[in-house]
């Protein structure tokens, strides 16, 4: 016990500042400002792997580590779509997962947001569309924010999630990616 | 003895070191499989190749004591089933069902339920042999899978998945339980089947490594290396020593990152969130040092035909060496904390036991096998350069419980940290990449020990730099069935912990 406490005290707080939202990741804007404001304070996320190679999952996991510390921002992963405000979907959407993904989407209460993660979630990636794959997440359910990258870094995923719950900045459409990145990247 | 004779009559196969190929008839196929099973050989992979209009072959790769033997059974166009291997090698069952789904070749074994095909494409369409893709059904459908029913007083079923309550890949688990005790678990996989093997045939052979790396993202180095090993074998290309050493560096970093992630998640599943916080912090440090040294956090594009994508610079190598030394010292400290924590020890010890004799019978490989007395590690037993030179120590335990799988990870992290330091210290000078010409038609096999177990890539080159067939095989194929045994008589709430202790790939299995 003493060793555990000593370790905790010795390491201290390692959390880094969160990235900025990034308008270039936004695909559509379907939520009222007021709803976004309420969601933004305590967002719940349901992750759905709809066919990914599991690379994106590794980086989504990293959001929960003490360095990105997503819970410190009031954002939490939940076990059921019924508890979720936002679906974080990795793809390509395999045809064997298509029904499950639609059911998850339907089970998520309105108003809801969908963020597609990774090259495959955005476009189908190297797998594309085939006898077994529907390709991009937006081919199956409406997508609000799409985060490319193979896999995107935790910072990019976090920037994408924050974009989804941030009111679109109409005037300045694009925040530069440099501004969103941390010095360590 | 029979096995050695088989091996000696076989011809050399390009790719991984020590590979032999033997073309057999149906009788010889069964006889050889019996001899191999009797001699304790391990089934590495089973796949089919060929077109429906032409000839088809079934390949079975076995790890034997003298080396890897690949049996090739040529099939007549008679529509009759080929002899199944389930009796000798239980893990063959699902591989044979996958072959039936994708290539339309049936085995004689009794379980003929569909495996990778659910309801997304017509039953008579076999994606690896039928060129013309039929139109998709109007609305997506789900099928009714015939699970094995357990009957008796008080027995009920708990269906879980495909979408799980966490950041995990999808799959379905059907538990038959009495109270909290699990009588039977039946897995149903295939949800993330995305047509990888057919996709390979659409890519130029010199670009297939990119898809190989994405078969299972957590084992990207192992898959892309195995692919390149097969390709280079076909082309007759010799990769420079520095390239092999840098690949090994990438492979060990992949092992360290995955093991650290698992050690944290296992602590968390045992109710010790401190473990997750500490190990995920260490993992992040490793990923950042890896990115600085090799250009990516996860090494999906580092192994390329002929070598590696880029060289490592001296400053990044120093930073990596320092990072790994730091990680090793912290892991030692955290291991003591895990060992001394009564709650963690209580959850780990005796949970999800897979005895050595059962592991042997089921043909369990890799990390899970080494926790159950199956002392097999390609890096030691059939080493390719540079493993023949740097000689990793093999880790093995015999308890077969969650604690043993945790202990194997701890030991392997320490060993891989040592290997990284050694690889960096003795990195040969010279080129990091050579030119690989498009190979002539032929068959080759690549074999690399991923952090999870032996990864095999069976590659068949067509004319003009095309891929006629590519079968990437993840060790999860052999180990998924073992999880069904390990959970028996445990309680439902221990399943996440036991499942995590195996940490098998869905994507690598579903293809």
GROMACS .gro file of N, CA and C in nm, chain A residues 3-4 7-8 11 14 16 46-55 57-62 64-68 77-79 92 94-100 102-104 126-128 130-133 150-151 153-155 182 184-185, chain B residues 102 116 118-121 125 127 133 136 140-142 162-170 190-196 198-199 210-211 214 216-218 272 274 277-278 280-281 283-284 288 297-298 300 330 333-334 336-337 340 505 507:
model
  342
    3UNK      N    1   0.389   0.155  -0.094
    3UNK     CA    2   0.461   0.167  -0.222
    3UNK      C    3   0.370   0.226  -0.329
    4UNK      N    4   0.242   0.182  -0.327
    4UNK     CA    5   0.146   0.233  -0.425
    4UNK      C    6   0.129   0.383  -0.407
    7UNK      N    7   0.432   0.575  -0.514
    7UNK     CA    8   0.441   0.582  -0.660
    7UNK      C    9   0.349   0.691  -0.714
    8UNK      N   10   0.225   0.692  -0.662
    8UNK     CA   11   0.128   0.792  -0.709
    8UNK      C   12   0.182   0.933  -0.682
   11UNK      N   13   0.494   1.019  -0.911
   11UNK     CA   14   0.467   1.049  -1.052
   11UNK      C   15   0.398   1.185  -1.065
   14UNK      N   16   0.040   1.404  -1.468
   14UNK     CA   17   0.111   1.405  -1.597
   14UNK      C   18   0.021   1.453  -1.711
   16UNK      N   19  -0.165   1.643  -1.993
   16UNK     CA   20  -0.126   1.755  -2.078
   16UNK      C   21  -0.249   1.835  -2.118
   46UNK      N   22  -2.024   0.622  -2.656
   46UNK     CA   23  -2.028   0.477  -2.679
   46UNK      C   24  -1.940   0.451  -2.800
   47UNK      N   25  -1.838   0.367  -2.780
   47UNK     CA   26  -1.751   0.331  -2.892
   47UNK      C   27  -1.809   0.210  -2.964
   48UNK      N   28  -1.808   0.214  -3.097
   48UNK     CA   29  -1.851   0.097  -3.175
   48UNK      C   30  -1.743   0.065  -3.279
   49UNK      N   31  -1.687  -0.054  -3.268
   49UNK     CA   32  -1.597  -0.104  -3.371
   49UNK      C   33  -1.685  -0.172  -3.474
   50UNK      N   34  -1.696  -0.112  -3.593
   50UNK     CA   35  -1.784  -0.167  -3.695
   50UNK      C   36  -1.706  -0.246  -3.800
   51UNK      N   37  -1.579  -0.275  -3.770
   51UNK     CA   38  -1.503  -0.354  -3.867
   51UNK      C   39  -1.356  -0.317  -3.872
   52UNK      N   40  -1.310  -0.242  -3.774
   52UNK     CA   41  -1.173  -0.189  -3.779
   52UNK      C   42  -1.068  -0.298  -3.763
   53UNK      N   43  -0.943  -0.263  -3.791
   53UNK     CA   44  -0.832  -0.358  -3.776
   53UNK      C   45  -0.783  -0.361  -3.632
   54UNK      N   46  -0.842  -0.283  -3.547
   54UNK     CA   47  -0.815  -0.262  -3.404
   54UNK      C   48  -0.703  -0.161  -3.377
   55UNK      N   49  -0.646  -0.103  -3.482
   55UNK     CA   50  -0.546   0.003  -3.464
   55UNK      C   51  -0.607   0.127  -3.400
   57UNK      N   52  -0.868   0.142  -3.217
   57UNK     CA   53  -0.907   0.112  -3.078
   57UNK      C   54  -0.791   0.139  -2.983
   58UNK      N   55  -0.668   0.106  -3.028
   58UNK     CA   56  -0.552   0.127  -2.942
   58UNK      C   57  -0.537   0.275  -2.907
   59UNK      N   58  -0.561   0.362  -3.006
   59UNK     CA   59  -0.546   0.505  -2.981
   59UNK      C   60  -0.666   0.562  -2.905
   60UNK      N   61  -0.784   0.503  -2.923
   60UNK     CA   62  -0.899   0.546  -2.844
   60UNK      C   63  -0.876   0.510  -2.696
   61UNK      N   64  -0.818   0.391  -2.675
   61UNK     CA   65  -0.782   0.351  -2.538
   61UNK      C   66  -0.692   0.456  -2.473
   62UNK      N   67  -0.600   0.508  -2.551
   62UNK     CA   68  -0.502   0.602  -2.497
   62UNK      C   69  -0.568   0.726  -2.439
   64UNK      N   70  -0.795   0.742  -2.240
   64UNK     CA   71  -0.821   0.721  -2.099
   64UNK      C   72  -0.695   0.719  -2.014
   65UNK      N   73  -0.576   0.729  -2.078
   65UNK     CA   74  -0.456   0.727  -1.995
   65UNK      C   75  -0.438   0.862  -1.927
   66UNK      N   76  -0.352   0.867  -1.824
   66UNK     CA   77  -0.343   0.991  -1.745
   66UNK      C   78  -0.290   1.109  -1.826
   67UNK      N   79  -0.227   1.082  -1.940
   67UNK     CA   80  -0.167   1.191  -2.017
   67UNK      C   81  -0.274   1.266  -2.097
   68UNK      N   82  -0.367   1.193  -2.160
   68UNK     CA   83  -0.476   1.259  -2.232
   68UNK      C   84  -0.596   1.282  -2.140
   77UNK      N   85  -1.652   0.726  -2.136
   77UNK     CA   86  -1.701   0.615  -2.218
   77UNK      C   87  -1.802   0.535  -2.138
   78UNK      N   88  -1.915   0.502  -2.201
   78UNK     CA   89  -2.020   0.429  -2.129
   78UNK      C   90  -2.044   0.294  -2.197
   79UNK      N   91  -2.112   0.205  -2.122
   79UNK     CA   92  -2.125   0.067  -2.167
   79UNK      C   93  -2.245   0.043  -2.256
   92UNK      N   94  -1.366   0.016  -4.160
   92UNK     CA   95  -1.483   0.021  -4.248
   92UNK      C   96  -1.600  -0.056  -4.186
   94UNK      N   97  -1.816  -0.339  -4.172
   94UNK     CA   98  -1.828  -0.470  -4.235
   94UNK      C   99  -1.976  -0.501  -4.252
   95UNK      N  100  -2.009  -0.576  -4.355
   95UNK     CA  101  -2.152  -0.607  -4.375
   95UNK      C  102  -2.206  -0.691  -4.259
   96UNK      N  103  -2.117  -0.770  -4.198
   96UNK     CA  104  -2.163  -0.850  -4.084
   96UNK      C  105  -2.190  -0.764  -3.960
   97UNK      N  106  -2.143  -0.639  -3.960
   97UNK     CA  107  -2.169  -0.549  -3.847
   97UNK      C  108  -2.273  -0.443  -3.879
   98UNK      N  109  -2.320  -0.441  -4.003
   98UNK     CA  110  -2.408  -0.331  -4.044
   98UNK      C  111  -2.535  -0.323  -3.960
   99UNK      N  112  -2.599  -0.437  -3.938
   99UNK     CA  113  -2.724  -0.438  -3.861
   99UNK      C  114  -2.696  -0.394  -3.718
  100UNK      N  115  -2.588  -0.447  -3.659
  100UNK     CA  116  -2.554  -0.411  -3.522
  100UNK      C  117  -2.530  -0.260  -3.510
  102UNK      N  118  -2.650  -0.018  -3.702
  102UNK     CA  119  -2.779   0.052  -3.714
  102UNK      C  120  -2.858   0.043  -3.584
  103UNK      N  121  -2.853  -0.075  -3.521
  103UNK     CA  122  -2.927  -0.092  -3.396
  103UNK      C  123  -2.869  -0.006  -3.285
  104UNK      N  124  -2.738   0.004  -3.280
  104UNK     CA  125  -2.674   0.090  -3.180
  104UNK      C  126  -2.717   0.235  -3.203
  126UNK      N  127  -0.812   0.125  -4.693
  126UNK     CA  128  -0.752   0.025  -4.783
  126UNK      C  129  -0.850  -0.089  -4.813
  127UNK      N  130  -0.950  -0.108  -4.727
  127UNK     CA  131  -1.046  -0.217  -4.747
  127UNK      C  132  -1.154  -0.180  -4.848
  128UNK      N  133  -1.188  -0.050  -4.852
  128UNK     CA  134  -1.285  -0.001  -4.949
  128UNK      C  135  -1.423  -0.062  -4.933
  130UNK      N  136  -1.676  -0.365  -5.066
  130UNK     CA  137  -1.662  -0.496  -5.130
  130UNK      C  138  -1.781  -0.583  -5.093
  131UNK      N  139  -1.771  -0.711  -5.130
  131UNK     CA  140  -1.877  -0.806  -5.095
  131UNK      C  141  -1.898  -0.813  -4.945
  132UNK      N  142  -1.794  -0.774  -4.867
  132UNK     CA  143  -1.801  -0.787  -4.722
  132UNK      C  144  -1.799  -0.654  -4.649
  133UNK      N  145  -1.775  -0.543  -4.721
  133UNK     CA  146  -1.755  -0.415  -4.655
  133UNK      C  147  -1.841  -0.306  -4.716
  150UNK      N  148  -0.427   0.693  -3.983
  150UNK     CA  149  -0.422   0.546  -3.979
  150UNK      C  150  -0.317   0.499  -3.881
  151UNK      N  151  -0.348   0.487  -3.752
  151UNK     CA  152  -0.466   0.545  -3.689
  151UNK      C  153  -0.439   0.691  -3.653
  153UNK      N  154  -0.384   1.007  -3.413
  153UNK     CA  155  -0.325   1.011  -3.279
  153UNK      C  156  -0.433   1.043  -3.177
  154UNK      N  157  -0.410   1.011  -3.051
  154UNK     CA  158  -0.509   1.044  -2.948
  154UNK      C  159  -0.546   1.193  -2.951
  155UNK      N  160  -0.447   1.278  -2.978
  155UNK     CA  161  -0.475   1.421  -2.985
  155UNK      C  162  -0.573   1.457  -3.095
  182UNK      N  163  -0.008   1.909  -2.996
  182UNK     CA  164   0.072   1.942  -2.879
  182UNK      C  165   0.218   1.949  -2.919
  184UNK      N  166   0.461   1.797  -2.803
  184UNK     CA  167   0.527   1.666  -2.802
  184UNK      C  168   0.504   1.586  -2.929
  185UNK      N  169   0.400   1.621  -3.006
  185UNK     CA  170   0.368   1.540  -3.124
  185UNK      C  171   0.469   1.553  -3.237
  287UNK      N  172  -1.531  -1.945  -4.772
  287UNK     CA  173  -1.463  -1.854  -4.864
  287UNK      C  174  -1.423  -1.921  -4.996
  301UNK      N  175  -1.746  -1.765  -4.116
  301UNK     CA  176  -1.723  -1.623  -4.145
  301UNK      C  177  -1.840  -1.561  -4.221
  303UNK      N  178  -2.208  -1.468  -4.249
  303UNK     CA  179  -2.328  -1.457  -4.167
  303UNK      C  180  -2.446  -1.454  -4.262
  304UNK      N  181  -2.491  -1.332  -4.296
  304UNK     CA  182  -2.603  -1.326  -4.391
  304UNK      C  183  -2.581  -1.219  -4.496
  305UNK      N  184  -2.458  -1.167  -4.501
  305UNK     CA  185  -2.436  -1.049  -4.584
  305UNK      C  186  -2.422  -1.081  -4.733
  306UNK      N  187  -2.393  -1.205  -4.767
  306UNK     CA  188  -2.386  -1.240  -4.908
  306UNK      C  189  -2.448  -1.378  -4.928
  310UNK      N  190  -2.226  -1.803  -5.280
  310UNK     CA  191  -2.116  -1.719  -5.328
  310UNK      C  192  -1.993  -1.746  -5.243
  312UNK      N  193  -1.631  -1.604  -5.197
  312UNK     CA  194  -1.557  -1.486  -5.243
  312UNK      C  195  -1.416  -1.512  -5.293
  318UNK      N  196  -1.931  -1.085  -5.817
  318UNK     CA  197  -1.994  -1.061  -5.687
  318UNK      C  198  -2.144  -1.039  -5.708
  321UNK      N  199  -2.591  -0.711  -5.353
  321UNK     CA  200  -2.616  -0.720  -5.209
  321UNK      C  201  -2.767  -0.731  -5.185
  325UNK      N  202  -3.009  -0.520  -4.511
  325UNK     CA  203  -2.917  -0.606  -4.440
  325UNK      C  204  -2.991  -0.700  -4.345
  326UNK      N  205  -2.946  -0.821  -4.336
  326UNK     CA  206  -3.017  -0.920  -4.255
  326UNK      C  207  -2.924  -0.982  -4.152
  327UNK      N  208  -2.981  -1.040  -4.048
  327UNK     CA  209  -2.902  -1.121  -3.956
  327UNK      C  210  -2.954  -1.264  -3.963
  347UNK      N  211  -2.277  -0.870  -3.057
  347UNK     CA  212  -2.140  -0.836  -3.095
  347UNK      C  213  -2.085  -0.706  -3.035
  348UNK      N  214  -2.169  -0.607  -3.003
  348UNK     CA  215  -2.114  -0.483  -2.948
  348UNK      C  216  -2.094  -0.502  -2.798
  349UNK      N  217  -1.971  -0.490  -2.751
  349UNK     CA  218  -1.939  -0.514  -2.611
  349UNK      C  219  -1.936  -0.385  -2.532
  350UNK      N  220  -1.938  -0.400  -2.399
  350UNK     CA  221  -1.943  -0.284  -2.311
  350UNK      C  222  -1.804  -0.229  -2.283
  351UNK      N  223  -1.735  -0.187  -2.386
  351UNK     CA  224  -1.603  -0.130  -2.363
  351UNK      C  225  -1.545  -0.091  -2.496
  352UNK      N  226  -1.417  -0.054  -2.495
  352UNK     CA  227  -1.351  -0.021  -2.621
  352UNK      C  228  -1.286  -0.149  -2.671
  353UNK      N  229  -1.368  -0.234  -2.731
  353UNK     CA  230  -1.323  -0.367  -2.772
  353UNK      C  231  -1.378  -0.397  -2.910
  354UNK      N  232  -1.320  -0.497  -2.973
  354UNK     CA  233  -1.369  -0.540  -3.104
  354UNK      C  234  -1.498  -0.620  -3.087
  355UNK      N  235  -1.576  -0.634  -3.195
  355UNK     CA  236  -1.703  -0.704  -3.182
  355UNK      C  237  -1.696  -0.855  -3.204
  375UNK      N  238  -1.654  -1.353  -3.667
  375UNK     CA  239  -1.677  -1.324  -3.809
  375UNK      C  240  -1.740  -1.188  -3.833
  376UNK      N  241  -1.772  -1.115  -3.725
  376UNK     CA  242  -1.842  -0.987  -3.741
  376UNK      C  243  -1.758  -0.883  -3.815
  377UNK      N  244  -1.625  -0.888  -3.795
  377UNK     CA  245  -1.543  -0.788  -3.865
  377UNK      C  246  -1.478  -0.845  -3.991
  378UNK      N  247  -1.540  -0.949  -4.047
  378UNK     CA  248  -1.491  -0.999  -4.175
  378UNK      C  249  -1.512  -0.889  -4.280
  379UNK      N  250  -1.402  -0.842  -4.338
  379UNK     CA  251  -1.414  -0.731  -4.433
  379UNK      C  252  -1.351  -0.765  -4.567
  380UNK      N  253  -1.334  -0.893  -4.594
  380UNK     CA  254  -1.290  -0.935  -4.727
  380UNK      C  255  -1.143  -0.913  -4.753
  381UNK      N  256  -1.058  -0.930  -4.649
  381UNK     CA  257  -0.914  -0.902  -4.664
  381UNK      C  258  -0.849  -0.992  -4.769
  383UNK      N  259  -0.968  -1.152  -5.032
  383UNK     CA  260  -1.002  -1.116  -5.170
  383UNK      C  261  -0.938  -0.983  -5.207
  384UNK      N  262  -0.936  -0.890  -5.111
  384UNK     CA  263  -0.874  -0.759  -5.135
  384UNK      C  264  -0.727  -0.774  -5.175
  395UNK      N  265   0.110  -0.333  -4.707
  395UNK     CA  266   0.027  -0.230  -4.642
  395UNK      C  267  -0.102  -0.292  -4.588
  396UNK      N  268  -0.161  -0.381  -4.668
  396UNK     CA  269  -0.282  -0.449  -4.623
  396UNK      C  270  -0.248  -0.550  -4.513
  399UNK      N  271  -0.251  -0.425  -4.178
  399UNK     CA  272  -0.382  -0.387  -4.126
  399UNK      C  273  -0.475  -0.507  -4.108
  401UNK      N  274  -0.441  -0.709  -3.844
  401UNK     CA  275  -0.468  -0.687  -3.702
  401UNK      C  276  -0.374  -0.577  -3.658
  402UNK      N  277  -0.427  -0.457  -3.640
  402UNK     CA  278  -0.345  -0.338  -3.620
  402UNK      C  279  -0.247  -0.351  -3.505
  403UNK      N  280  -0.283  -0.429  -3.402
  403UNK     CA  281  -0.192  -0.442  -3.287
  403UNK      C  282  -0.071  -0.530  -3.319
  457UNK      N  283  -0.801  -0.286  -0.984
  457UNK     CA  284  -0.685  -0.208  -0.938
  457UNK      C  285  -0.655  -0.101  -1.044
  459UNK      N  286  -0.511   0.171  -1.034
  459UNK     CA  287  -0.373   0.222  -1.030
  459UNK      C  288  -0.287   0.158  -1.138
  462UNK      N  289  -0.354   0.310  -1.478
  462UNK     CA  290  -0.297   0.444  -1.489
  462UNK      C  291  -0.146   0.436  -1.512
  463UNK      N  292  -0.078   0.352  -1.434
  463UNK     CA  293   0.069   0.346  -1.444
  463UNK      C  294   0.115   0.282  -1.576
  465UNK      N  295  -0.054   0.241  -1.856
  465UNK     CA  296  -0.090   0.315  -1.977
  465UNK      C  297  -0.001   0.439  -1.993
  466UNK      N  298   0.046   0.491  -1.881
  466UNK     CA  299   0.143   0.601  -1.889
  466UNK      C  300   0.275   0.552  -1.948
  468UNK      N  301   0.314   0.294  -2.140
  468UNK     CA  302   0.291   0.259  -2.280
  468UNK      C  303   0.299   0.386  -2.367
  469UNK      N  304   0.239   0.494  -2.318
  469UNK     CA  305   0.242   0.620  -2.393
  469UNK      C  306   0.387   0.667  -2.413
  473UNK      N  307   0.565   0.720  -2.778
  473UNK     CA  308   0.626   0.848  -2.819
  473UNK      C  309   0.771   0.830  -2.859
  482UNK      N  310   0.365   0.595  -3.412
  482UNK     CA  311   0.335   0.540  -3.278
  482UNK      C  312   0.306   0.391  -3.292
  483UNK      N  313   0.216   0.359  -3.382
  483UNK     CA  314   0.191   0.218  -3.416
  483UNK      C  315   0.251   0.195  -3.554
  485UNK      N  316   0.252   0.075  -3.853
  485UNK     CA  317   0.177   0.017  -3.962
  485UNK      C  318   0.248   0.029  -4.097
  515UNK      N  319   1.072   0.076  -1.407
  515UNK     CA  320   0.939   0.098  -1.348
  515UNK      C  321   0.855  -0.029  -1.350
  518UNK      N  322   0.933  -0.239  -1.058
  518UNK     CA  323   0.870  -0.184  -0.938
  518UNK      C  324   0.720  -0.218  -0.934
  519UNK      N  325   0.652  -0.201  -1.051
  519UNK     CA  326   0.509  -0.227  -1.056
  519UNK      C  327   0.478  -0.375  -1.040
  521UNK      N  328   0.634  -0.580  -0.844
  521UNK     CA  329   0.632  -0.603  -0.699
  521UNK      C  330   0.500  -0.559  -0.639
  522UNK      N  331   0.450  -0.445  -0.686
  522UNK     CA  332   0.323  -0.394  -0.632
  522UNK      C  333   0.209  -0.491  -0.665
  525UNK      N  334   0.237  -0.805  -0.452
  525UNK     CA  335   0.208  -0.788  -0.309
  525UNK      C  336   0.064  -0.750  -0.283
  690UNK      N  337  -0.726  -1.149  -3.107
  690UNK     CA  338  -0.765  -1.054  -3.211
  690UNK      C  339  -0.893  -1.103  -3.279
  692UNK      N  340  -1.020  -0.900  -3.548
  692UNK     CA  341  -0.993  -0.863  -3.687
  692UNK      C  342  -0.897  -0.962  -3.753
   0.00000   0.00000   0.00000
